[in-house]
Amino acid sequence: MLVGIETGGTKIVCSAGTSPTDVVDVRTFPTEDPGTTLAAVTGFVARWRREAGIEGVGIGSFGPVDLDPLSTTYGHILQSPKLAWRGADVVGPIADAAGAPVAIETDVTAAAIGELRWGAGQGLTDLAYATVGTGVGVGAVVQSRPLHGTAHPEAGHLIVRRHPEDTFGGVCPLHGDCLEGLASGPSVTARWGRPGTELGDLLDRAVEIEASYLAQLVCTLVYVLSPARIVLGGGVLGTPGLLDAVRVQAAALLGGALGAHPASDPASDFLSLPGLGGRAGAVGALTMAADLAASRPAPAAPSMNEDLS
């Protein structure tokens, strides 16, 4: 059995299956304190270990999280705004419960993996996934491998140019008006005094301002990573007209600098919504588990002289 775990700001999704496309069990738990939450997750993992055995576990974790396998804090949550989670060991308890190899990436990188292999990026080797919801995050797969170096990408803290009509101060506790501070779901609610689903007569103006910030993110990703496709997910992308507005503003910002690049054509599908919808992270976590299982060496065949009894 393979196990995939997607940890989010409000809920944890645990999946088990024989492959990313054959899921037999999905359980959702609220994100509470580390002790309570990890007890629920390890209980799920331990049950599948008893019932079927586990070949690999993939974790897509909210961050920031230490992804350096040589670090003494590998798999631990770092300076998270969730204060109770700072320093929490995510990998250790899950690995102990599974008795199997564990791979961990950020939740948004797990979503990028899922979309590349099974969703909007099928057939490609390079893809960037940006989620715009409670926060703003970006994960990328380059030449079919997740991108991270000293740390993983934290594109939500990019500094952006303000829309000329936007005087909102921003909600990021670190920077105020960084990308996340100006474009996340909480910033939409705080700026307009109502959630994005209830904008009413403010919708057109809100879309224009939101699109201006997300278009800057798109251009940055195009210039720096040059992915074959960018997938935009998260609750804010459900705002009517927003994706098309981002396409138009991104093309205008590029200003022909990259010639016939598909991002310069608002009619192209270079910017797309997730093909897997809200399942991208969970499917990506299971894909990580499947890759682990596939990379494990097969058991050695017994020699002819070995006692098989």
Short mmCIF file of N, CA and C in Angstrom, two decimals, residues 30-39 84-85 88:
data_model
loop_
_atom_site.label_atom_id
_atom_site.label_comp_id
_atom_site.label_asym_id
_atom_site.label_seq_id
_atom_site.Cartn_x
_atom_site.Cartn_y
_atom_site.Cartn_z
N PRO A 30 -8.76 17.69 11.19
CA PRO A 30 -8.48 19.11 11.36
C PRO A 30 -7.03 19.34 11.76
N THR A 31 -6.46 20.45 11.30
CA THR A 31 -5.11 20.83 11.72
C THR A 31 -5.22 21.50 13.09
N GLU A 32 -4.80 20.77 14.11
CA GLU A 32 -4.83 21.30 15.47
C GLU A 32 -3.39 21.46 15.95
N ASP A 33 -3.14 21.24 17.23
CA ASP A 33 -1.77 21.30 17.71
C ASP A 33 -1.00 20.09 17.19
N PRO A 34 0.34 20.14 17.15
CA PRO A 34 1.11 19.04 16.56
C PRO A 34 0.83 17.68 17.19
N GLY A 35 0.74 17.62 18.51
CA GLY A 35 0.53 16.34 19.16
C GLY A 35 -0.78 15.69 18.74
N THR A 36 -1.86 16.46 18.78
CA THR A 36 -3.17 15.93 18.42
C THR A 36 -3.23 15.55 16.94
N THR A 37 -2.72 16.42 16.10
CA THR A 37 -2.80 16.20 14.66
C THR A 37 -1.96 15.01 14.23
N LEU A 38 -0.72 14.95 14.70
CA LEU A 38 0.16 13.85 14.29
C LEU A 38 -0.30 12.52 14.86
N ALA A 39 -0.97 12.54 16.01
CA ALA A 39 -1.52 11.29 16.55
C ALA A 39 -2.59 10.74 15.62
N ALA A 84 2.59 27.17 17.27
CA ALA A 84 2.65 25.89 17.97
C ALA A 84 3.39 24.83 17.15
N TRP A 85 3.46 25.03 15.84
CA TRP A 85 4.09 24.03 14.97
C TRP A 85 5.58 24.28 14.76
N ALA A 88 8.20 21.43 15.06
CA ALA A 88 7.54 20.13 15.11
C ALA A 88 8.15 19.18 14.08
#
